[in-house]
Amino acid sequence: MAEPTPAKPKRRPGIVTILLGILALFLFPTLLVLGTFVYEVQRAETVQTDQYMETETRALINGVSSEIDGVQLFLRLVRRAVVPVVERGNADECRSLVTEIEAGEQALSGYFVTDTAGTVTCAADADLIDRTVADTDYFQAVRLGGRLFIGAPEFDARDRAVVPVAIPWESNGAFGGVIGATIDLPVIIAKVRTSYALPESVVMLSSSDGVILSLVPDPGGLVGSRLAGTEAPFIDGADRDWASEQISVAGDLLTISVGVPRAIIEERTPQVAWWLYAVLAAIVAAALLIALAAGAVYVRRPVRALANAARRLGTGDRSARAGDVGGARELTSLGQSFDTMASHLDAREAENERYRAQLEEARDDLERRVEERTSDLNAMTQTAELKARTVERRFLQERRLREIVTLIQASQDLDESAVILRNRMPDLFPSTRGAMALFSETQSQLETIAQWGETGAFSRTFTPSQCWALRLGTPYSSGAGGEGNPRCAHLEAPDVEIVCAPILVQGEARGVISIDLSQLPEEIAGSEGEHAIDTVETAAATIGIALYNVRLRTALRKMSIRDTLTGLHNRRFADDVIAKEVSRARRSHQPLSIVRIDIDRFKAINDEFGFEAGDTILREMASAIGHFFRYEDVCSRYGGQDFLIVMVGAAKPDAVNRCDRLRGELGERAYFFKGTALPRVSVSVGVATYPEDGTTEDDLVVAAEGALQTAKHDGRDRVRAAPGQPPAEDGTRDTR
């Protein structure tokens, strides 16, 4: 039997073809992945570097803006503190205040205050006093209505870059002058660098024409020099990456630049090592060697092992290794190279993860520092706002106190002043109750002239010894908040916190003001009540003096219109009243009667019993006359024993009848002097009425005098109405 012809083996691709195909399928995606990886890593390095520099530059810009805003806010606070001192005209106090402010705020210096003409009236630098700044841009801008002027950067006498800044101040709503200073740009740049930049960074501020305004640090003294084109200055020999950003100050575009050493940036950003390219070249060389050794016997197994390891590595298994694949030397070398590549990739990935962790930590640290700085700035802003509110509340209290004093000074008497105090003191001390007491005319006790809030806490009258403030001559706290101090005896309500302040006039106590501060809000009273106590002391000094002046004016007015012996109005007051009432009667067409009363034989009484006895008769008769007539009638002592009464709206019959009743009562009245009964005293009365007896005050007085003389001639002790007999030709009166 013929042997069967063996079947021809199937035609398969040769090993070279297989290896070339495997190499083609393996190397192409590997090269693509590696190339993409290299490109992305390099691009990430560039992007992260740019983002880092942009973040640091933007932080510096925000820091400079925040500092300039803070300087503007601080200058407005300086205005609130300085304006009251300038209005008082105390140059020494003003200079001391601005010097103290300049020492506390380094970013602002060169404070000065001008009047409306532009003359410096107050400055920390004495050489600026009496200089004029009327022709400066900032004065003209502010005087024409500007609320804030910030000038272009310039160099001062110390070769430091400064920015002039000025704001107006007002007096009674009108332009009062300018408060100015200079912003020290090097100080601001140094503070911003400390807060927002790395310690190794260099921060530079330059003008639009390239002049360096500030450079921190500046070991070479480059401030004031001009940059050569766009080239950054060579600072300390370190190779730096620079980033710039522009900021507008007074219309001038300034450039803030930051230079960070490149070594620091390289430490903070990942990079691709040179060996990646070497590994890539080794893979290509190994692939070519494998292709040339396609016919070798031991190719397939090493290639399969390499393919399996590559597949595992491609799926993300970083522990995949080819190991000892055996076979040809080239494949063994390829397997070793593959393991080396995988190890390097694993190490590089771990390093990249470490760099990412460091970058995230640096980012978190930067965000934390920014948050801390923001929190500090917010705290400073809240503190400044609190101080501003405190100053505003004090200014409001001072204004209310001035209004109360002004109203009291314009009041006619203490009754009007008491109404003002009851209505306005709750505005000065909200939610409180209090009282104002003054010494009586005898100086033996104090009388409460006004109370506000809930009543019943203060005595109406008390002696000076019952108030510890009057004893000590200083403000005194007693009651619940007195910390064990003895309680003032003039307090009637228990468990109250009372502050008493004496009213001193030329060193002498004239009264006391007492206020219950237990319900006063803390923002007005202060944390320990010191603001409220100061306000009480100020109110005692100002309101008390105003009340004392009102009392003095009342006493002087009384002395000027009252007769000191009888207490009736004097002749000058009577003449004024007659003139006014005649004019009123003329307008209203109402009657008006003038009554003249004269004591009969008064000279004989003085001669027989003495002038003191006559004064006794005059006082008692004046008292009787004052109580007899109506409230609207005006009673006055017109001469020695002569009285004049203005009877408003009284016709002649009514006036005659009422005067006849008065004559009878005075004639029946008994008078005594030092226990001795005096003779019966009679009076003669003359009555004249408008308009029948005269249309002017002089005519009425003369007519009443004529009627009085008629009563004298008819036998005295009677009432006569005008027209009567004319006075004697020699002009003398009958005093019989």
XYZ file of C-alpha atoms in Angstrom:
736
model
C 0.000 0.000 0.000
C 1.371 3.268 -0.930
C 2.142 5.554 1.934
C -0.134 8.461 2.115
C 1.311 11.638 1.018
C 1.651 13.875 4.023
C -0.526 16.912 3.887
C 1.179 20.105 3.156
C 1.292 22.260 6.254
C -0.836 25.339 6.153
C 0.936 28.377 5.038
C 1.402 30.581 8.143
C 3.024 33.911 8.575
C 6.636 33.683 9.274
C 8.077 34.608 12.622
C 9.453 37.762 11.174
C 6.022 38.668 9.920
C 4.447 37.770 13.266
C 7.071 39.677 15.207
C 6.774 42.646 12.942
C 2.977 42.544 13.282
C 3.207 42.135 17.080
C 5.760 44.913 17.275
C 3.577 47.114 15.124
C 0.476 46.445 17.256
C 2.413 46.860 20.523
C 4.737 49.744 19.778
C 2.219 52.045 18.110
C -0.148 52.466 21.118
C 2.836 52.401 23.485
C 4.544 55.224 21.623
C 1.256 57.122 21.404
C 0.607 56.770 25.158
C 4.158 57.708 26.081
C 4.185 60.674 23.737
C 0.829 61.858 25.018
C 2.017 61.406 28.610
C 5.191 63.390 27.961
C 3.236 66.179 26.260
C 0.609 66.387 29.027
C 3.216 66.440 31.794
C 5.130 69.249 30.113
C 1.938 71.174 29.443
C 0.854 70.689 33.106
C 4.198 72.100 34.239
C 3.676 75.231 32.128
C 0.026 75.696 33.125
C 0.682 75.199 36.835
C 3.604 77.660 36.704
C 1.426 80.271 34.971
C -1.460 79.706 37.414
C 0.855 79.952 40.423
C 2.383 83.255 39.217
C -1.071 84.663 38.297
C -2.491 83.700 41.723
C 0.381 85.389 43.586
C 0.167 88.541 41.419
C -3.628 88.762 41.882
C -3.213 88.355 45.655
C -0.752 91.277 45.674
C -3.163 93.449 43.623
C -6.011 92.675 46.053
C -3.704 93.356 48.995
C -2.657 96.791 47.638
C -6.316 97.681 46.918
C -7.345 96.603 50.424
C -4.518 98.626 52.000
C -5.434 101.771 50.003
C -9.129 101.311 50.927
C -8.095 100.878 54.566
C -5.997 104.075 54.390
C -8.999 105.994 52.981
C -11.260 104.678 55.740
C -8.619 105.561 58.356
C -8.317 109.117 56.960
C -12.110 109.557 57.322
C -11.856 108.366 60.915
C -9.037 110.907 61.434
C -11.402 113.604 60.124
C -14.047 112.691 62.713
C -11.443 112.923 65.471
C -9.679 116.110 64.276
C -12.622 118.321 63.192
C -14.024 118.926 66.742
C -10.525 119.958 67.882
C -10.063 122.305 64.891
C -13.484 123.897 65.512
C -12.475 124.606 69.098
C -9.409 126.474 67.746
C -6.874 124.651 69.978
C -3.776 124.441 67.707
C -1.604 122.650 70.288
C -4.228 119.985 70.928
C -4.731 119.545 67.179
C -0.992 119.159 66.531
C -0.639 116.697 69.423
C -3.569 114.658 68.066
C -2.285 114.404 64.451
C 1.235 113.595 65.721
C -0.162 110.747 67.804
C -2.212 109.463 64.832
C 0.822 109.654 62.502
C 2.919 107.643 64.958
C 0.293 104.885 65.044
C -0.352 104.493 61.291
C 2.869 104.093 59.221
C 1.105 103.934 55.851
C -0.071 107.565 56.240
C 2.227 110.473 57.114
C 2.466 114.246 56.733
C -0.999 115.018 58.191
C -2.144 118.617 57.869
C -5.393 120.605 58.184
C -6.196 123.828 56.291
C -8.846 126.495 56.621
C -11.190 127.561 53.839
C -8.474 129.783 52.286
C -6.017 126.897 52.012
C -3.690 127.978 54.852
C -2.315 125.138 56.955
C -3.545 125.630 60.528
C -2.587 122.276 62.011
C 0.108 119.781 61.045
C 2.373 117.157 62.541
C 5.321 118.943 60.880
C 5.671 122.427 62.429
C 7.320 123.726 59.206
C 3.987 123.325 57.375
C 2.088 125.698 59.726
C 0.860 128.910 57.975
C 1.837 127.609 54.546
C -0.749 127.919 51.808
C -1.862 125.055 49.589
C -4.633 126.992 47.860
C -3.049 126.545 44.415
C -2.587 122.768 44.705
C -4.642 120.334 42.643
C -5.988 118.477 45.654
C -7.179 121.660 47.421
C -8.924 122.966 44.311
C -10.511 119.575 43.608
C -11.828 119.167 47.158
C -12.969 122.819 47.453
C -15.043 122.431 44.243
C -17.022 119.591 45.800
C -14.814 116.517 45.635
C -15.308 114.085 48.504
C -11.877 112.433 48.104
C -8.720 113.333 46.173
C -5.935 110.831 45.436
C -3.018 112.257 43.457
C -0.468 110.669 41.164
C 2.597 108.997 42.752
C 5.584 111.248 43.359
C 8.854 111.229 45.277
C 9.086 113.212 48.497
C 12.126 114.829 50.114
C 13.258 111.421 51.416
C 13.182 109.952 47.854
C 10.265 107.733 48.881
C 7.331 107.236 46.539
C 4.182 108.739 48.055
C 0.622 109.440 46.905
C -1.048 112.641 48.156
C -4.574 112.155 49.501
C -7.022 114.780 50.749
C -10.630 114.976 51.960
C -12.778 117.990 52.926
C -13.990 118.823 56.399
C -17.127 120.819 57.109
C -18.176 123.218 59.811
C -21.928 123.789 60.303
C -22.646 122.227 56.920
C -20.211 124.483 55.017
C -16.769 123.815 53.555
C -14.251 124.298 56.357
C -10.994 123.244 54.724
C -8.938 120.198 53.756
C -7.449 117.331 55.754
C -4.517 115.876 53.829
C -1.715 113.333 54.135
C 0.543 111.190 51.960
C 0.324 107.418 51.395
C 3.773 105.826 51.802
C 3.890 103.342 48.893
C 7.031 101.461 50.136
C 5.259 100.780 53.462
C 2.168 99.410 51.663
C 4.276 97.249 49.287
C 6.283 95.878 52.234
C 3.074 95.014 54.169
C 1.488 93.374 51.099
C 4.668 91.364 50.377
C 4.747 90.115 53.967
C 1.060 89.113 53.850
C 0.623 87.668 50.356
C 4.026 86.727 48.833
C 6.690 84.146 49.534
C 9.656 85.333 51.652
C 12.007 84.684 48.685
C 9.854 86.707 46.239
C 10.699 90.221 45.018
C 7.781 92.709 44.697
C 8.194 95.792 42.491
C 5.868 98.762 41.860
C 6.610 100.866 38.777
C 4.901 103.803 37.077
C 3.453 103.855 33.596
C 6.718 105.326 32.214
C 8.844 102.568 33.772
C 10.175 104.381 36.873
C 10.601 102.019 39.853
C 8.517 103.473 42.709
C 9.111 100.686 45.227
C 11.204 97.499 45.265
C 11.193 95.017 48.162
C 13.897 93.989 48.780
C 16.149 96.589 47.154
C 19.783 95.725 47.962
C 21.036 97.582 44.899
C 19.143 100.865 45.471
C 17.174 100.640 42.201
C 14.192 102.721 43.456
C 13.860 105.829 41.297
C 15.642 104.295 38.280
C 13.931 103.546 34.984
C 13.439 100.028 33.631
C 15.210 99.212 30.354
C 12.280 98.269 28.141
C 10.327 95.287 29.480
C 13.362 93.628 31.107
C 12.995 92.915 34.827
C 15.789 94.148 37.146
C 18.604 91.849 38.250
C 18.134 91.758 42.049
C 20.301 89.249 43.918
C 21.722 86.903 41.281
C 18.773 84.489 41.445
C 17.135 83.315 38.200
C 13.477 84.396 38.561
C 10.196 84.059 36.723
C 8.311 87.401 36.648
C 4.594 88.138 36.419
C 2.976 91.594 36.234
C -0.461 93.115 36.740
C -1.653 96.724 36.443
C -3.575 98.757 39.021
C -5.057 102.242 38.609
C -4.166 104.913 41.188
C -5.552 108.434 40.545
C -5.881 107.660 36.825
C -2.240 106.520 36.552
C -1.692 102.854 35.621
C 0.895 101.394 37.988
C 2.452 97.975 37.434
C 2.923 95.478 40.266
C 5.487 92.800 39.409
C 6.501 89.751 41.419
C 9.654 87.717 40.811
C 9.815 84.159 42.211
C 13.085 82.169 42.068
C 12.857 79.520 39.384
C 14.282 76.912 41.736
C 11.247 77.331 44.017
C 8.857 77.034 41.082
C 10.611 73.893 39.912
C 10.275 72.457 43.418
C 6.540 73.196 43.371
C 5.729 71.921 39.854
C 6.312 68.387 38.428
C 8.490 67.723 35.367
C 9.304 64.768 33.114
C 12.786 63.321 33.556
C 15.121 62.895 30.652
C 15.110 59.148 31.030
C 11.580 58.908 29.595
C 13.047 59.736 26.235
C 15.820 57.178 26.811
C 13.262 54.493 27.641
C 11.347 55.386 24.513
C 14.516 55.025 22.420
C 15.328 51.686 24.106
C 11.881 50.336 23.241
C 12.328 51.299 19.595
C 15.811 49.701 19.515
C 14.557 46.516 21.197
C 11.683 46.317 18.714
C 14.124 46.519 15.807
C 16.357 43.842 17.351
C 13.373 41.533 17.908
C 12.320 42.044 14.309
C 15.826 41.129 13.080
C 15.797 37.989 15.329
C 12.347 36.808 14.137
C 13.696 33.490 13.059
C 15.159 32.578 16.347
C 13.695 29.544 18.048
C 13.086 31.021 21.462
C 11.315 34.170 20.305
C 7.714 33.230 20.762
C 7.828 32.542 24.536
C 9.692 35.691 25.506
C 7.471 37.724 23.209
C 4.344 36.206 24.799
C 5.701 36.953 28.301
C 6.528 40.481 27.281
C 3.091 40.870 25.693
C 1.347 39.618 28.837
C 3.371 41.989 31.048
C 2.673 44.869 28.676
C -1.035 44.011 28.667
C -1.170 44.039 32.469
C 0.742 47.296 32.599
C -1.570 48.763 29.978
C -4.614 47.867 32.075
C -3.238 49.833 35.018
C -1.412 47.101 36.948
C 1.687 49.012 38.032
C 3.167 45.823 39.602
C 3.309 44.015 36.223
C 6.853 42.809 35.356
C 8.184 40.527 32.566
C 10.845 38.879 34.743
C 13.402 36.505 33.234
C 11.824 35.754 29.846
C 14.811 33.660 28.664
C 15.451 33.171 25.001
C 17.648 35.415 22.997
C 19.834 37.921 24.585
C 17.949 40.682 22.929
C 14.608 39.479 24.306
C 16.119 39.117 27.760
C 17.436 42.637 27.439
C 14.028 43.750 26.221
C 12.374 42.080 29.231
C 14.823 43.736 31.606
C 14.276 47.087 29.896
C 10.543 46.584 30.197
C 10.847 45.896 33.932
C 13.102 48.963 34.326
C 10.599 51.076 32.435
C 7.741 49.800 34.559
C 9.730 50.507 37.752
C 10.570 54.007 36.601
C 6.966 54.594 35.597
C 5.865 53.353 39.007
C 8.409 55.590 40.759
C 7.484 58.574 38.590
C 3.798 58.054 39.274
C 4.481 57.858 43.007
C 6.583 61.025 42.724
C 3.808 62.734 40.787
C 1.336 61.775 43.486
C 3.718 63.198 46.119
C 4.065 66.437 44.128
C 0.296 66.665 43.758
C -0.081 66.195 47.523
C 2.508 68.935 48.122
C 0.762 71.248 45.663
C -2.591 70.620 47.337
C -0.993 71.251 50.730
C 0.564 74.494 49.427
C -2.765 75.511 47.939
C -4.564 74.765 51.220
C -1.901 76.719 53.132
C -2.261 79.664 50.762
C -6.038 79.563 51.060
C -5.707 79.385 54.864
C -3.376 82.390 54.922
C -5.686 84.349 52.639
C -8.625 83.416 54.876
C -6.675 84.469 57.984
C -5.730 87.786 56.387
C -9.316 88.296 55.309
C -10.491 87.506 58.835
C -7.952 89.966 60.282
C -9.074 92.615 57.827
C -12.722 91.994 58.723
C -11.841 92.256 62.418
C -10.013 95.537 61.797
C -12.970 96.792 59.786
C -15.404 95.842 62.556
C -13.173 97.547 65.141
C -13.000 100.680 63.008
C -16.776 100.626 62.488
C -17.300 100.180 66.245
C -15.033 103.133 66.967
C -16.825 105.172 64.309
C -20.221 104.308 65.835
C -18.883 105.235 69.286
C -17.630 108.588 67.999
C -20.934 109.160 66.205
C -22.956 108.336 69.373
C -20.808 110.691 71.423
C -21.202 113.404 68.805
C -24.985 112.845 68.834
C -25.046 113.090 72.649
C -22.987 116.287 72.541
C -25.334 117.752 69.936
C -28.410 116.858 72.010
C -26.729 118.329 75.091
C -25.999 121.549 73.189
C -29.621 121.691 72.030
C -30.880 121.267 75.619
C -28.515 123.991 76.872
C -29.571 126.311 74.034
C -33.277 125.814 74.836
C -32.667 126.390 78.560
C -30.692 129.557 77.867
C -33.602 130.840 75.786
C -36.221 129.989 78.436
C -37.901 132.742 80.459
C -37.828 131.106 83.876
C -37.162 127.847 85.700
C -40.674 126.549 84.953
C -39.968 126.600 81.222
C -36.545 125.051 81.873
C -38.174 122.233 83.861
C -40.485 121.421 80.933
C -37.477 121.330 78.589
C -35.622 118.955 80.905
C -38.619 116.625 81.255
C -39.039 116.427 77.477
C -35.398 116.328 76.298
C -33.362 114.510 78.949
C -34.791 111.082 77.879
C -33.219 111.789 74.461
C -29.819 112.295 76.101
C -30.175 109.312 78.481
C -32.652 106.815 76.935
C -34.585 104.439 79.200
C -33.499 106.288 82.346
C -35.114 108.351 85.052
C -33.535 111.320 86.735
C -33.954 114.621 88.500
C -32.367 118.073 88.594
C -32.253 119.906 91.952
C -31.048 123.442 92.750
C -30.385 125.209 96.023
C -33.267 127.293 97.315
C -32.904 131.037 97.791
C -32.071 130.476 101.459
C -29.269 128.031 100.490
C -30.422 125.743 103.315
C -31.919 122.978 101.185
C -32.247 121.792 97.587
C -35.493 121.775 95.600
C -36.104 119.338 92.730
C -37.124 121.538 89.787
C -37.535 118.756 87.180
C -37.927 114.967 86.988
C -38.123 112.698 83.937
C -38.860 109.055 83.418
C -40.667 107.215 86.216
C -41.274 109.463 89.203
C -41.007 108.580 92.859
C -37.280 107.756 92.979
C -36.101 111.200 94.173
C -37.037 113.473 97.077
C -38.737 116.759 96.255
C -36.622 118.603 98.823
C -33.513 117.542 100.727
C -30.528 119.009 102.524
C -26.994 119.139 101.048
C -25.771 116.616 103.618
C -28.130 113.973 102.174
C -26.176 113.828 98.873
C -22.648 112.384 98.835
C -21.841 114.099 95.518
C -22.371 117.520 97.183
C -20.231 116.426 100.102
C -17.352 115.209 97.929
C -17.689 117.754 95.127
C -17.317 114.994 92.483
C -19.648 112.533 90.674
C -20.759 109.739 92.974
C -22.417 106.341 92.363
C -24.726 104.792 94.939
C -27.478 102.199 95.070
C -27.300 98.813 93.318
C -24.272 99.731 91.155
C -22.323 101.667 93.811
C -20.101 98.681 94.781
C -20.688 99.115 98.515
C -20.747 102.943 98.542
C -23.033 104.599 101.107
C -26.469 105.308 99.697
C -27.547 108.924 99.147
C -30.372 109.744 101.559
C -32.373 111.701 98.952
C -33.069 108.497 96.955
C -36.521 107.117 97.704
C -36.647 104.108 95.328
C -34.737 100.948 96.411
C -32.397 98.883 94.215
C -31.530 101.591 91.685
C -28.155 102.548 90.269
C -27.884 106.304 90.728
C -25.079 108.598 89.575
C -25.128 112.053 91.181
C -23.009 114.883 89.771
C -22.699 118.258 91.554
C -23.444 121.489 89.699
C -20.458 123.732 90.369
C -20.385 127.432 89.480
C -17.014 129.098 90.107
C -16.124 126.268 92.469
C -19.300 126.601 94.539
C -22.039 123.966 94.573
C -25.345 125.249 93.136
C -27.251 121.993 92.743
C -27.045 118.338 91.735
C -28.178 116.126 88.838
C -29.162 112.519 89.656
C -29.726 109.833 86.983
C -30.658 106.136 87.265
C -28.349 104.372 84.749
C -29.520 100.805 85.469
C -31.616 100.632 82.257
C -29.226 102.597 80.010
C -28.152 100.535 76.918
C -24.544 99.288 77.126
C -23.579 100.745 73.733
C -24.314 104.208 75.190
C -23.132 103.624 78.752
C -19.891 101.798 77.820
C -18.712 98.436 79.152
C -18.097 99.839 82.650
C -20.458 102.815 82.450
C -17.593 105.282 82.028
C -19.173 106.958 78.964
C -22.443 107.571 80.806
C -20.681 108.964 83.918
C -18.654 111.351 81.745
C -21.849 112.485 80.016
C -23.599 112.999 83.375
C -20.680 115.103 84.597
C -20.698 117.149 81.376
C -24.484 117.611 81.623
C -24.128 118.793 85.220
C -21.480 121.313 84.198
C -23.349 122.731 81.192
C -27.049 122.319 82.001
C -26.485 123.298 85.634
C -24.748 126.527 84.703
C -27.512 127.304 82.189
C -30.189 126.746 84.879
C -28.263 128.905 87.320
C -28.094 131.661 84.694
C -31.861 131.387 84.157
C -32.372 131.802 87.905
C -30.064 134.831 87.929
C -31.875 136.382 84.955
C -35.219 135.802 86.686
C -33.940 137.471 89.847
C -32.496 140.407 87.916
C -35.719 140.815 85.958
C -37.683 140.790 89.180
C -35.361 143.395 90.703
C -35.685 145.606 87.633
C -39.506 145.655 87.606
C -40.358 145.234 91.310
C -40.300 147.690 94.181
C -37.985 146.270 96.833
C -40.053 147.554 99.783
C -43.577 146.547 98.780
C -42.980 143.801 96.209
C -45.296 145.582 93.744
C -44.202 146.644 90.279
C -42.172 149.852 90.108
C -42.961 153.047 88.202
C -40.911 152.175 85.126
C -42.780 148.902 84.669
C -46.106 150.693 85.217
C -45.327 153.283 82.510
C -44.485 150.477 80.033
C -47.710 148.617 80.880
C -49.839 151.775 80.482
C -48.370 152.397 77.026
C -49.002 148.784 75.930
C -52.536 148.597 77.363
C -53.532 151.949 75.797
C -52.417 150.609 72.410
C -54.338 147.339 72.990
C -57.463 149.229 74.106
C -57.237 151.412 71.025
C -57.085 148.345 68.747
C -59.792 146.347 70.528
C -62.069 149.348 71.347
C -62.200 148.241 74.987
C -62.190 150.537 78.050
C -59.126 150.959 80.261
C -59.065 152.602 83.708
C -56.078 154.149 85.492
C -56.368 154.362 89.289
C -54.197 156.631 91.484
C -54.195 155.887 95.236
C -52.511 158.185 97.774
C -52.237 157.661 101.570
C -53.736 160.627 103.471
C -51.494 162.491 105.950
C -48.679 159.978 105.480
C -46.006 162.603 106.248
C -47.507 163.127 109.714
C -47.235 159.399 110.432
C -43.560 159.384 109.422
C -42.885 162.430 111.563
C -44.626 161.000 114.620
C -43.748 157.268 114.439
C -40.697 157.208 112.199
C -40.001 155.969 108.707
C -39.938 152.310 109.732
C -43.548 152.594 110.854
C -44.380 154.254 107.551
C -42.620 151.399 105.673
C -44.731 148.901 107.635
C -47.924 150.664 106.535
C -46.713 150.756 102.919
C -45.894 146.999 102.887
C -49.193 145.907 104.437
C -51.236 148.267 102.259
C -49.364 147.090 99.128
C -50.134 143.479 100.070
C -53.822 144.289 100.505
C -53.959 146.152 97.176
C -52.200 143.311 95.361
C -54.689 140.721 96.670
C -57.743 142.929 96.078
C -57.442 143.487 92.325
C -57.764 140.915 89.564
C -54.880 138.823 88.185
C -54.854 140.759 84.912
C -54.756 144.134 86.674
C -51.279 145.596 87.221
C -50.537 147.090 90.671
C -47.471 149.283 91.180
C -45.917 151.690 93.641
C -45.809 154.919 91.653
C -44.154 157.185 94.211
C -43.504 157.530 97.951
C -47.049 156.841 99.253
C -48.614 156.819 95.787
C -49.938 153.643 94.099
C -51.079 153.229 90.483
C -53.325 150.428 89.240
C -54.016 149.598 85.579
C -57.468 148.002 85.359
C -57.673 146.227 82.004
C -61.143 146.233 80.380
C -62.762 148.115 83.295
C -65.278 150.871 82.506
C -65.411 153.947 84.727
C -68.458 152.965 86.854
C -67.006 149.522 87.560
C -63.612 150.984 88.386
C -65.128 153.637 90.741
C -67.282 151.065 92.576
C -64.370 148.639 93.039
C -62.031 151.421 94.211
C -64.636 152.610 96.713
C -64.787 149.069 98.162
C -60.990 149.058 98.408
C -61.027 152.462 100.146
C -63.447 151.125 102.771
C -61.380 147.996 103.419
C -58.146 149.954 103.760
C -59.802 152.442 106.137
C -60.984 149.661 108.440
C -57.589 147.885 108.435
C -55.531 148.030 111.664
C -51.769 148.593 111.513
C -49.211 147.782 114.195
C -45.551 148.583 114.571
C -43.444 146.925 117.263
C -46.534 146.083 119.228
C -47.905 149.650 119.049
C -51.193 150.326 117.272
C -50.852 152.976 114.578
C -53.581 155.530 113.773
C -56.295 154.719 111.294
C -55.065 155.334 107.754
C -57.321 156.535 104.940
C -56.652 156.861 101.225
C -57.790 159.186 98.448
C -58.440 157.658 95.022
C -58.571 159.168 91.527
C -59.915 157.289 88.484
C -59.460 158.097 84.767
C -60.819 155.974 81.925
C -59.912 155.543 78.266
C -61.135 157.037 75.964
C -63.383 159.622 77.619
C -60.660 161.045 79.894
C -57.748 160.746 77.440
C -56.464 158.774 74.466
C -52.770 158.668 75.372
C -50.942 157.314 78.392
C -49.849 160.795 79.480
C -53.418 162.151 79.242
C -54.767 159.278 81.353
C -52.090 159.617 84.049
C -52.666 163.397 84.257
C -56.446 162.875 84.384
C -56.111 160.309 87.182
C -53.802 162.727 89.043
C -56.413 165.470 88.630
C -59.146 163.191 89.995
C -56.872 162.330 92.956
C -56.342 166.015 93.700
C -60.097 166.527 93.562
C -60.544 163.775 96.175
C -57.939 165.532 98.336
C -59.647 168.919 98.023
C -63.062 167.398 98.745
C -61.907 166.194 102.151
C -59.841 163.037 101.502
C -60.917 159.434 102.178
C -63.015 159.307 99.018
C -62.990 158.288 95.363
C -63.284 160.779 92.511
C -63.440 160.136 88.793
C -62.094 162.450 86.114
C -62.703 165.034 84.955
C -61.894 166.762 88.256
C -60.130 169.872 89.290
C -56.801 170.444 87.566
C -53.597 170.171 89.578
C -52.236 173.228 91.371
C -50.735 175.906 89.162
C -47.262 175.539 90.696
C -47.332 171.857 89.791
C -47.109 170.623 93.398
C -49.405 167.942 94.820
C -51.545 168.219 97.914
C -50.119 165.639 100.316
C -52.475 166.416 103.158
